[in-house]
PDB file of C-alpha atoms in Angstrom:
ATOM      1  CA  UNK K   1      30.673 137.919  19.039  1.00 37.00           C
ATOM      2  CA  UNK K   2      33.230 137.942  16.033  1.00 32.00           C
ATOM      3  CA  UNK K   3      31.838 134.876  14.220  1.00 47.00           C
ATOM      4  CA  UNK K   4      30.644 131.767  15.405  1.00 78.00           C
ATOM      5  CA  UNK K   5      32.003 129.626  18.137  1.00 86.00           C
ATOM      6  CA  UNK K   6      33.591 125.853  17.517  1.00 90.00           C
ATOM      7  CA  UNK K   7      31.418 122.935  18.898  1.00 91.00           C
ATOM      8  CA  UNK K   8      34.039 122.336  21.412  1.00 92.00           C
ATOM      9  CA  UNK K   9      33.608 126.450  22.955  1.00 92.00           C
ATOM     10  CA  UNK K  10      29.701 126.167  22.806  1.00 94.00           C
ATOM     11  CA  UNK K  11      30.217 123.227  24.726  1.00 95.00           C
ATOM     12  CA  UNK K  12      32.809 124.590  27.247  1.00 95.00           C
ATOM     13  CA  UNK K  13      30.487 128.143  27.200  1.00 95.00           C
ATOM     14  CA  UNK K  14      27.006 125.855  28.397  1.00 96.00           C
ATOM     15  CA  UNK K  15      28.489 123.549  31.010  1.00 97.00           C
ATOM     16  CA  UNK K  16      30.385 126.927  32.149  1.00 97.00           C
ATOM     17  CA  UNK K  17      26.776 128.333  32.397  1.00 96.00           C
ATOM     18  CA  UNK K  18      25.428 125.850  34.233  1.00 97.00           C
ATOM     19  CA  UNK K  19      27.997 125.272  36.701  1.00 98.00           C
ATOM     20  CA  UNK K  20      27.776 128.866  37.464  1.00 98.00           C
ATOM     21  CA  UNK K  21      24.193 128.125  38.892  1.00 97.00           C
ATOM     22  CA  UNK K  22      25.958 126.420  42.013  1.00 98.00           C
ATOM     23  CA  UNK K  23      27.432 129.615  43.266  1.00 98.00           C
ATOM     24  CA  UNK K  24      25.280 131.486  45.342  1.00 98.00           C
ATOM     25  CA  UNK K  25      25.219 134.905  47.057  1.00 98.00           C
ATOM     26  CA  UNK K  26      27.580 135.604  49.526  1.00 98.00           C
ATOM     27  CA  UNK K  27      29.824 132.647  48.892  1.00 98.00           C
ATOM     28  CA  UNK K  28      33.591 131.823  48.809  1.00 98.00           C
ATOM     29  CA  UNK K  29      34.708 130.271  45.274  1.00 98.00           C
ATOM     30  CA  UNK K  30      37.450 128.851  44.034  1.00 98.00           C
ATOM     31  CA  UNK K  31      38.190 129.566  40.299  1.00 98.00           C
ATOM     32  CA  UNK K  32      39.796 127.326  37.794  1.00 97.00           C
ATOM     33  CA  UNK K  33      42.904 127.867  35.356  1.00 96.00           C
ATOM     34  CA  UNK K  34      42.538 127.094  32.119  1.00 93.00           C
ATOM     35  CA  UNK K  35      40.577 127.548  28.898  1.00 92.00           C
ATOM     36  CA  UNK K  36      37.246 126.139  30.156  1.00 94.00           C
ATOM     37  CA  UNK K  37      37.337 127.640  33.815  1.00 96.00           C
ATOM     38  CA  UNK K  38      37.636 130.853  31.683  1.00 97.00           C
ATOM     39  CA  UNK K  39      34.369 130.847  30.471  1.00 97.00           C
ATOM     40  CA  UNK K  40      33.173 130.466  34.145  1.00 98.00           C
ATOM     41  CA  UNK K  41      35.133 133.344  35.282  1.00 98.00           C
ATOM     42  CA  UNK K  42      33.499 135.788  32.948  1.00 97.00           C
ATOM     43  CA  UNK K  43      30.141 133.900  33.257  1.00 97.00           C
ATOM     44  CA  UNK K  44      30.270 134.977  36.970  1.00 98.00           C
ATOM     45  CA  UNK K  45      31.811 138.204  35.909  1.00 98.00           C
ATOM     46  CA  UNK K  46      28.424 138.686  34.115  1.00 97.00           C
ATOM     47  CA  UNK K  47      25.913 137.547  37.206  1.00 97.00           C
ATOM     48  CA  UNK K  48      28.365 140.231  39.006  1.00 98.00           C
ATOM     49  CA  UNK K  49      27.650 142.988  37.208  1.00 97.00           C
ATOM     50  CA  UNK K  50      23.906 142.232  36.060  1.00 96.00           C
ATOM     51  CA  UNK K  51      22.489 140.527  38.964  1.00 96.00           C
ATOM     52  CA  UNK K  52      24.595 142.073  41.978  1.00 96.00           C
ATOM     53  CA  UNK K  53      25.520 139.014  42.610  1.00 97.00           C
ATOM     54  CA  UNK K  54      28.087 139.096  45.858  1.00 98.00           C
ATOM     55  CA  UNK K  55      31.060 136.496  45.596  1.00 98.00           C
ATOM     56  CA  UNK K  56      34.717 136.175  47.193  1.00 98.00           C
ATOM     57  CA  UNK K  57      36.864 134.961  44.613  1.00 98.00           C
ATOM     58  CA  UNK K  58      39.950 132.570  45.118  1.00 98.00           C
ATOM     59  CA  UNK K  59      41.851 132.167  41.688  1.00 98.00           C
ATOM     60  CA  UNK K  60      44.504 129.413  41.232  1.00 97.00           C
ATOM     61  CA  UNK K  61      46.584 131.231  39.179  1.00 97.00           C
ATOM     62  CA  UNK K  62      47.775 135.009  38.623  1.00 96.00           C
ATOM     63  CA  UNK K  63      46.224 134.899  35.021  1.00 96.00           C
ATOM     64  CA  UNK K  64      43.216 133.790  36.373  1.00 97.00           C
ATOM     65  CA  UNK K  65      43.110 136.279  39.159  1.00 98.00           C
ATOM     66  CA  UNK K  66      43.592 138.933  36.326  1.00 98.00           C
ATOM     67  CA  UNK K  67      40.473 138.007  34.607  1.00 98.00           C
ATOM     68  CA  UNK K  68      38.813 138.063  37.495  1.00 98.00           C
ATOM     69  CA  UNK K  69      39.487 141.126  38.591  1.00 98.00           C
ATOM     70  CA  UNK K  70      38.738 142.221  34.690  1.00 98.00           C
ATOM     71  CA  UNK K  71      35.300 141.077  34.741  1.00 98.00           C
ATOM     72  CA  UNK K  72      34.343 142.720  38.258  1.00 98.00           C
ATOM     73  CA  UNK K  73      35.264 139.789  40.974  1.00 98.00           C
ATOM     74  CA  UNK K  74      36.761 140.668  44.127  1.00 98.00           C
ATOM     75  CA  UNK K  75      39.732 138.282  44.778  1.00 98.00           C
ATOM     76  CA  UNK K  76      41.298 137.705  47.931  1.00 98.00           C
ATOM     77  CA  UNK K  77      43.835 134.910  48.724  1.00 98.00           C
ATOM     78  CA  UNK K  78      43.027 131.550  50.040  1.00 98.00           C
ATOM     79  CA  UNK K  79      44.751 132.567  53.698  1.00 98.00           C
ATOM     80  CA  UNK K  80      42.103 135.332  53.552  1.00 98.00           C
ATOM     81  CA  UNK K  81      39.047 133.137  52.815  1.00 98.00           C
ATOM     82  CA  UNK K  82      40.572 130.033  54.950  1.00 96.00           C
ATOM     83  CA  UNK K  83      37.992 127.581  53.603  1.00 98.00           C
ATOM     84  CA  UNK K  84      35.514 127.669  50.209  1.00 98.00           C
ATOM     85  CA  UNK K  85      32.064 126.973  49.416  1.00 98.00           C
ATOM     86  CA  UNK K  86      32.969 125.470  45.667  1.00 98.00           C
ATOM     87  CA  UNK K  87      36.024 125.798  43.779  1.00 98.00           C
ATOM     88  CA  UNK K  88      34.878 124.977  39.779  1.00 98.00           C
ATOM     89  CA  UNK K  89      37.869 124.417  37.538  1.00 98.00           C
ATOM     90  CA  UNK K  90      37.802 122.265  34.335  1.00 97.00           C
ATOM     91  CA  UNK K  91      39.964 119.080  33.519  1.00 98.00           C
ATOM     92  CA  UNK K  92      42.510 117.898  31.183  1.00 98.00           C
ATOM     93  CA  UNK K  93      40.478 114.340  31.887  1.00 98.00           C
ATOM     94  CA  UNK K  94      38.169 112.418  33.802  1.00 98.00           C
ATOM     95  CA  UNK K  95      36.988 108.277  34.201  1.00 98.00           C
ATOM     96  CA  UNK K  96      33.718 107.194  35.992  1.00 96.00           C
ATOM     97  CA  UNK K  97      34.753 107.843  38.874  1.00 97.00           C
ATOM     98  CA  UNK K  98      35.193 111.152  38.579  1.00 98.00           C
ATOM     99  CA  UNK K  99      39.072 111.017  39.083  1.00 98.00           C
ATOM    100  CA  UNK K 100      41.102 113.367  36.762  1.00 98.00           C
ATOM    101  CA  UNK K 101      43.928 114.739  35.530  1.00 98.00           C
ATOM    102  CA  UNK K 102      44.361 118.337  35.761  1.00 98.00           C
ATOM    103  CA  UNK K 103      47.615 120.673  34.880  1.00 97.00           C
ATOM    104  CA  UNK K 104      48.096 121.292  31.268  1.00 96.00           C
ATOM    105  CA  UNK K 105      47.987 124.834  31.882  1.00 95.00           C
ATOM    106  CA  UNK K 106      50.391 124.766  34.547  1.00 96.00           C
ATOM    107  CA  UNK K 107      48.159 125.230  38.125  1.00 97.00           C
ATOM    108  CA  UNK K 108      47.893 122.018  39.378  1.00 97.00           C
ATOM    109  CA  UNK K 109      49.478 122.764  42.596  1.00 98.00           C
ATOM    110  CA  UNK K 110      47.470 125.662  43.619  1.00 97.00           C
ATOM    111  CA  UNK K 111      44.595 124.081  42.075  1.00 98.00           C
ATOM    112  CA  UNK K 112      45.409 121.130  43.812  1.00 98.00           C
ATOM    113  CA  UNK K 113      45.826 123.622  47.133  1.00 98.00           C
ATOM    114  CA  UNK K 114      42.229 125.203  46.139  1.00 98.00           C
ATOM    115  CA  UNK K 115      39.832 122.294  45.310  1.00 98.00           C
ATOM    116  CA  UNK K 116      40.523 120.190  49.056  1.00 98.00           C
ATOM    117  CA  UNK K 117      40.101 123.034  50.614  1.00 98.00           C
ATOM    118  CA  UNK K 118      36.660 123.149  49.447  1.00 98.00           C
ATOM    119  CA  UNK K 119      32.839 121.928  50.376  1.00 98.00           C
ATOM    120  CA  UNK K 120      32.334 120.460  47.123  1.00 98.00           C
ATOM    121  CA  UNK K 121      34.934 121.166  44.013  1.00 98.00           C
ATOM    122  CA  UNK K 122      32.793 120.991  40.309  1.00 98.00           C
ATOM    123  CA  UNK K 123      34.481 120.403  36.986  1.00 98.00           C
ATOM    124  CA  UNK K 124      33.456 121.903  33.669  1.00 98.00           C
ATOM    125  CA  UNK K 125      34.520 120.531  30.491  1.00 97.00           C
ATOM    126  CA  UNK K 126      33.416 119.059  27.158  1.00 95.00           C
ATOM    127  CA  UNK K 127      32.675 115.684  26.173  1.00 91.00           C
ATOM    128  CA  UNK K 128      36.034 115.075  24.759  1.00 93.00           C
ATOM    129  CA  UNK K 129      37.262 114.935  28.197  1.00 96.00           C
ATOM    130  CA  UNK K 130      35.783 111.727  29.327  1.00 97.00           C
ATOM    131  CA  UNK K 131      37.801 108.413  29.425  1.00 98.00           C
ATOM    132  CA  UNK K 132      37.870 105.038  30.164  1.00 97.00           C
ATOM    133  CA  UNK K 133      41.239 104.882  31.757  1.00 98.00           C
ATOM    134  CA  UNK K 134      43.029 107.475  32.712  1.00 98.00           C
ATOM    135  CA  UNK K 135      46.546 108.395  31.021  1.00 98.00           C
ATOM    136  CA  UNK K 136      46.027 109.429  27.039  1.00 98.00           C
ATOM    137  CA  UNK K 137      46.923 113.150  28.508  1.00 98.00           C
ATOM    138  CA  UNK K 138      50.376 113.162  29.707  1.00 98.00           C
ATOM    139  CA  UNK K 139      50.065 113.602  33.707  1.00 98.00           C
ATOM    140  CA  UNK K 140      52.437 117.035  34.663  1.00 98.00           C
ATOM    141  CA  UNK K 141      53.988 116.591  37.982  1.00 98.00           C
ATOM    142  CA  UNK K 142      55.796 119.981  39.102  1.00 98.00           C
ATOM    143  CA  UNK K 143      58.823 119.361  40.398  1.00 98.00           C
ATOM    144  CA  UNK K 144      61.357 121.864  42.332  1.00 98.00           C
ATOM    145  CA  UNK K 145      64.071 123.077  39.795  1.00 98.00           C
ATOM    146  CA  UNK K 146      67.135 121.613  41.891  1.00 98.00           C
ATOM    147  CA  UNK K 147      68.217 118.650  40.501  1.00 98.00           C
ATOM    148  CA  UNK K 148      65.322 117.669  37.867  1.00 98.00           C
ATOM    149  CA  UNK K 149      66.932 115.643  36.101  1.00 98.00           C
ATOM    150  CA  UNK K 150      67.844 113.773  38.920  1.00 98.00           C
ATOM    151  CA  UNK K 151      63.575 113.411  39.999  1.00 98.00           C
ATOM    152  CA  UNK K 152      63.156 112.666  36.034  1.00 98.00           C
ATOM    153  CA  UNK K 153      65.138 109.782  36.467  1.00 98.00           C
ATOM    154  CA  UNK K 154      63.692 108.783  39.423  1.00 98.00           C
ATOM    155  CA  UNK K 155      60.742 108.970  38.374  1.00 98.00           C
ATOM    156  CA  UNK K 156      61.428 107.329  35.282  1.00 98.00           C
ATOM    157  CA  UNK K 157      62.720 104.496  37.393  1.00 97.00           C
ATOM    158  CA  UNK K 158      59.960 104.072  39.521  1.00 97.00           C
ATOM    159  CA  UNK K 159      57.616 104.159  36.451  1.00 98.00           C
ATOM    160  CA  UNK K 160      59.171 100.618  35.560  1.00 97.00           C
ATOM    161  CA  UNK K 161      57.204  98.431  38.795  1.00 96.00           C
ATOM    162  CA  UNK K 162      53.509 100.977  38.117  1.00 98.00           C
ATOM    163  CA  UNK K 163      50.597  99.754  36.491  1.00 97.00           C
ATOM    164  CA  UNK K 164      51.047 102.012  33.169  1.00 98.00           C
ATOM    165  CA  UNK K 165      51.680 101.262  29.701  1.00 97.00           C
ATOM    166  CA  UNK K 166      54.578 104.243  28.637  1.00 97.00           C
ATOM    167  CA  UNK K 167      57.154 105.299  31.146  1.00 96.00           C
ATOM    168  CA  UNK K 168      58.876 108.600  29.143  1.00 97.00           C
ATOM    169  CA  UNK K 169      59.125 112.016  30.853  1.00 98.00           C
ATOM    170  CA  UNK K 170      59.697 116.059  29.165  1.00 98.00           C
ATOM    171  CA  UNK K 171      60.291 118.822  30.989  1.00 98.00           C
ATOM    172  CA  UNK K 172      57.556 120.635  29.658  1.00 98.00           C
ATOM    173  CA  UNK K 173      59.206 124.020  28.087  1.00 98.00           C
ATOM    174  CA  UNK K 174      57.693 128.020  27.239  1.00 97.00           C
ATOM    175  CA  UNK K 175      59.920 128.768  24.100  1.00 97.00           C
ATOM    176  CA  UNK K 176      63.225 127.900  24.540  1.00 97.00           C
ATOM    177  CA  UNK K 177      63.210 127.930  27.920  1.00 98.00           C
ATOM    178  CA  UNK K 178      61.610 125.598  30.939  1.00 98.00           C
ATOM    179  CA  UNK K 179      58.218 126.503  31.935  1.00 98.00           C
ATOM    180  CA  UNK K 180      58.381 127.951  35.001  1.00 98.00           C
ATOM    181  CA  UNK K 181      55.280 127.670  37.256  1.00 97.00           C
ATOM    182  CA  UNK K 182      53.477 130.658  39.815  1.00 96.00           C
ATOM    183  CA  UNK K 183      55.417 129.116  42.423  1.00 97.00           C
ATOM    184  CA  UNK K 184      58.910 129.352  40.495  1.00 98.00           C
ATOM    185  CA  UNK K 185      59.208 125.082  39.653  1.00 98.00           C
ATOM    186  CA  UNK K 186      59.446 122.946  36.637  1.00 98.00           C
ATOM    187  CA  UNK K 187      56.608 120.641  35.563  1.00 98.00           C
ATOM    188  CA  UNK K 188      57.614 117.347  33.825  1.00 98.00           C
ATOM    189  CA  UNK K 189      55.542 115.666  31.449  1.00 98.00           C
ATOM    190  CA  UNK K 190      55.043 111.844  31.587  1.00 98.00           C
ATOM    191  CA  UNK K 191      53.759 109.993  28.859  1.00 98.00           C
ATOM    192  CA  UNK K 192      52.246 107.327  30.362  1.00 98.00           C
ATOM    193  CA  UNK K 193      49.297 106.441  27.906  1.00 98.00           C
ATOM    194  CA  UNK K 194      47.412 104.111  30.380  1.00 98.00           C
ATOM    195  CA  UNK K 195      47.360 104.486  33.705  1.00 98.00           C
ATOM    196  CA  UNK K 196      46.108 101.104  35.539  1.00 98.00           C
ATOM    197  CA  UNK K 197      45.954 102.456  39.447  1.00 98.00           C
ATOM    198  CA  UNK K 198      46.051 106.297  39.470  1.00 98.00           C
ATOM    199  CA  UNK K 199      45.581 106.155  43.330  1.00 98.00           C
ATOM    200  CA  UNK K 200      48.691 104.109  43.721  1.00 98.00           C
ATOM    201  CA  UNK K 201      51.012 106.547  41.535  1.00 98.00           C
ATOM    202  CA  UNK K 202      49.442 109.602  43.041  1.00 98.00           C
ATOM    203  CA  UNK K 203      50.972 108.366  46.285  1.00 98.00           C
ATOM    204  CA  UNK K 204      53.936 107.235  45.321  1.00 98.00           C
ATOM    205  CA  UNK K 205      54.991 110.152  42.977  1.00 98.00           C
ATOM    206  CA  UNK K 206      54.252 112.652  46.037  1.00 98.00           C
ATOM    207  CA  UNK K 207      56.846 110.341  48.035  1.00 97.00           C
ATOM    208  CA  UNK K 208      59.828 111.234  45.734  1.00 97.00           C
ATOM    209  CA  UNK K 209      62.277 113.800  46.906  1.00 96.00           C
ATOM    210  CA  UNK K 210      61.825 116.483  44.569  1.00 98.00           C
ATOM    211  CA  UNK K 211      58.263 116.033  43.786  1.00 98.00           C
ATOM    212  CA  UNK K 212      56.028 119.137  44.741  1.00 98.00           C
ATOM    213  CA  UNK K 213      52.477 117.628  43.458  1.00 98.00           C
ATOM    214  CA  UNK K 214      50.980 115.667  40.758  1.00 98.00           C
ATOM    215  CA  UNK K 215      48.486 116.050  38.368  1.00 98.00           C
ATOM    216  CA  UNK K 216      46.252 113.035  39.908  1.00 98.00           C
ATOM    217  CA  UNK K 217      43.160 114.736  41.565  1.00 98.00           C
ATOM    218  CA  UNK K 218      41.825 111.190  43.615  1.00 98.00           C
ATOM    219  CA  UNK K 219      38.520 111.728  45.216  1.00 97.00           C
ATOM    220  CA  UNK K 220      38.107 115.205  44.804  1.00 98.00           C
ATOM    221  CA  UNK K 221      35.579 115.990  42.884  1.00 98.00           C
ATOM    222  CA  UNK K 222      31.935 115.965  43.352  1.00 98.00           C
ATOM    223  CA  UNK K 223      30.343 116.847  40.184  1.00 98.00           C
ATOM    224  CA  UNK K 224      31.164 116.940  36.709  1.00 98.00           C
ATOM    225  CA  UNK K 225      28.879 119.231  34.216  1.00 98.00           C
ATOM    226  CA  UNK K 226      29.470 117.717  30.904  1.00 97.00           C
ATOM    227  CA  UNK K 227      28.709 120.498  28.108  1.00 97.00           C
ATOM    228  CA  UNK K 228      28.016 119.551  24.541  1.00 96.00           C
ATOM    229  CA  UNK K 229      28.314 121.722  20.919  1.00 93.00           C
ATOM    230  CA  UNK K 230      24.159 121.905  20.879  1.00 93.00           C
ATOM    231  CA  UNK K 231      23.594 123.261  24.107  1.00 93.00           C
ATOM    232  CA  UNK K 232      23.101 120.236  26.138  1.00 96.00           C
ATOM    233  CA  UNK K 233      24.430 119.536  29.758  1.00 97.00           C
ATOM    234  CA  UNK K 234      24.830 116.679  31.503  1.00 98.00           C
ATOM    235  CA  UNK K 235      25.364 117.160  35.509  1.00 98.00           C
ATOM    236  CA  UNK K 236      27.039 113.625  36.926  1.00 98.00           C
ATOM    237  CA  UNK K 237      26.992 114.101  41.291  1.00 98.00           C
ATOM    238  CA  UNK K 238      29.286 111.377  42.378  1.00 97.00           C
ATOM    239  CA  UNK K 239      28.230 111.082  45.916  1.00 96.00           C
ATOM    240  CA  UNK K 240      24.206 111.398  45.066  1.00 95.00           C
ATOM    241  CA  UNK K 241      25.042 109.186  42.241  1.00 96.00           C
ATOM    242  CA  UNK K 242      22.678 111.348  39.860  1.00 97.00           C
ATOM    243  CA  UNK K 243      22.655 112.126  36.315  1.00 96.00           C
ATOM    244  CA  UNK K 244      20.649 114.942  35.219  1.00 96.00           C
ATOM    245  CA  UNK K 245      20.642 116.790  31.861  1.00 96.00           C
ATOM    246  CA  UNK K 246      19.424 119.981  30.957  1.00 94.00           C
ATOM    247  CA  UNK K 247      19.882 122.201  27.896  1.00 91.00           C
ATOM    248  CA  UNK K 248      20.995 125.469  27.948  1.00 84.00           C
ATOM    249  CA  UNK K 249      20.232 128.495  25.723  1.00 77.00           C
ATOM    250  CA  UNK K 250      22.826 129.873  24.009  1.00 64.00           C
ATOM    251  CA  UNK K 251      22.795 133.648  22.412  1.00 59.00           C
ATOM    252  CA  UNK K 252      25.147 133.610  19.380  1.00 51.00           C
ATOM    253  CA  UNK K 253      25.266 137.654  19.729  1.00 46.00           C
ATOM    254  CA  UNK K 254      26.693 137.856  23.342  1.00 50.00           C
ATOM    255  CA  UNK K 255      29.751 139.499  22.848  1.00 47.00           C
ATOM    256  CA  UNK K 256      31.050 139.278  26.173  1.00 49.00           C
ATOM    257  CA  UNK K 257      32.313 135.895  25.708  1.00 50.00           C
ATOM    258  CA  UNK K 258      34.188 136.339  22.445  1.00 49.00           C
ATOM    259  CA  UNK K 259      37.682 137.193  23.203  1.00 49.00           C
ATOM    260  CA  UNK K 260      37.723 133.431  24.783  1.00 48.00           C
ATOM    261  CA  UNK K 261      37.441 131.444  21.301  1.00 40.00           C
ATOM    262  CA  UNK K 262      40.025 129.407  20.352  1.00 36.00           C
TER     263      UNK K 262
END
């Protein structure tokens, strides 16, 4: 490894780690986007090629799928697999309840798509990901290119009668032009702050003509695997309601992780 991770990686590399425990032989696993489900991907890349470990790989997104395939994972699509054993993704944030907000790097639909249609959907992430309320990370919602502006002001509208604190919208851009997501549509950006009742403005966002998915994941996920700079994990099981910490060793020469630092 070309010099020494951040805090923030070694944290994203252990609870990666860990979380990679869950998948077992022979299983059907849905893999993250993102800079944190990353590190997963090559971790099981690694049990792949040094353990023999056997594993169907769904990715929710075509970088993601190209990684996968990198690091030795056969990928088929989710029509081929028709149901998971674990999809493992990270977040962009998550409250006590394990709700979250996921799509800053674009996948939330097919991650969306991905995680229900699993037995038990795991998020990785650092401790910097954990909030009180949801809402400091602006919540994407992809939207279908004809008339966005039209949805952003709909939106917008709406915004005014929701529990939140900010009610402003970007279309979120690559360059100077709009982002455009796997499945060709825009994603707009709301800067909402504070978000009082994410279940009721999941619902109502998906309502809106226009509106493909939002970034609200309600009741989805079943275990978070909190990673921290010195090796320390922290496994929170929502439905067990279990907190268990571990600590992970972590081998500063391993190079096969170092292409992944920020």
């Amino acid at each position: 490894m070309t010099g020494e991770l951040s805090p923030i990686d070694k944290a994203k590399f252990v609870a990666a780690r860990r979380a990679a425990d869950f998948v077992e032989d022979g299983m059907r696993v849905g893999l993250g986007t993102g800079s944190t489900a990353a590190w997963l991907v090559r971790c099981l890349g690694e049990m792949v090629r040094d353990n023999g470990l056997r594993i169907k790989g769904v990715p929710t997104s075509t970088r993601t799928a190209e990684l996968a395939r990198e690091v030795g994972i056969e990928v088929i699509t989710l029509d081929e697999a028709r149901w998971l054993d674990v999809t493992i993704d990270g977040a962009d944030e998550f409250d006590g309840q394990l709700n979250l907000i996921k799509g800053g790097g674009g996948a939330l639909l097919q991650e969306k798509i991905v995680a229900t249609a699993s037995d038990q959907m795991i998020v990785i992430a650092d401790a910097g990901k954990e909030v009180e309320t949801l809402g400091a990370f602006p919540l994407p919602v992809e939207v279908v290119p004809f008339g966005w502006k039209t949805t952003q002001a709909l939106i917008e509208e709406t915004l005014i009668s929701m529990d939140v604190l900010g009610r402003s919208s970007t279309l979120r851009m690559n360059g100077s032009q709009p982002f455009i997501t796997d499945e060709g549509n825009h994603i707009l950006d709301l800067h909402l702050n504070r978000i009082g009742n994410p279940r009721q403005l999941a619902l109502v966002l998906n309502q809106m003509p226009g509106v493909v998915e939002n970034g609200l994941f309600i009741d989805i996920c079943d275990v978070v695997v909190l990673g921290f700079g010195d090796g320390r994990v922290e496994l929170r099981d929502i439905n067990e309601g279990t907190v268990q910490h571990d600590k992970m060793d972590f081998v500063e020469g391993d190079n096969l992780f170092g292409d992944l630092a920020d």
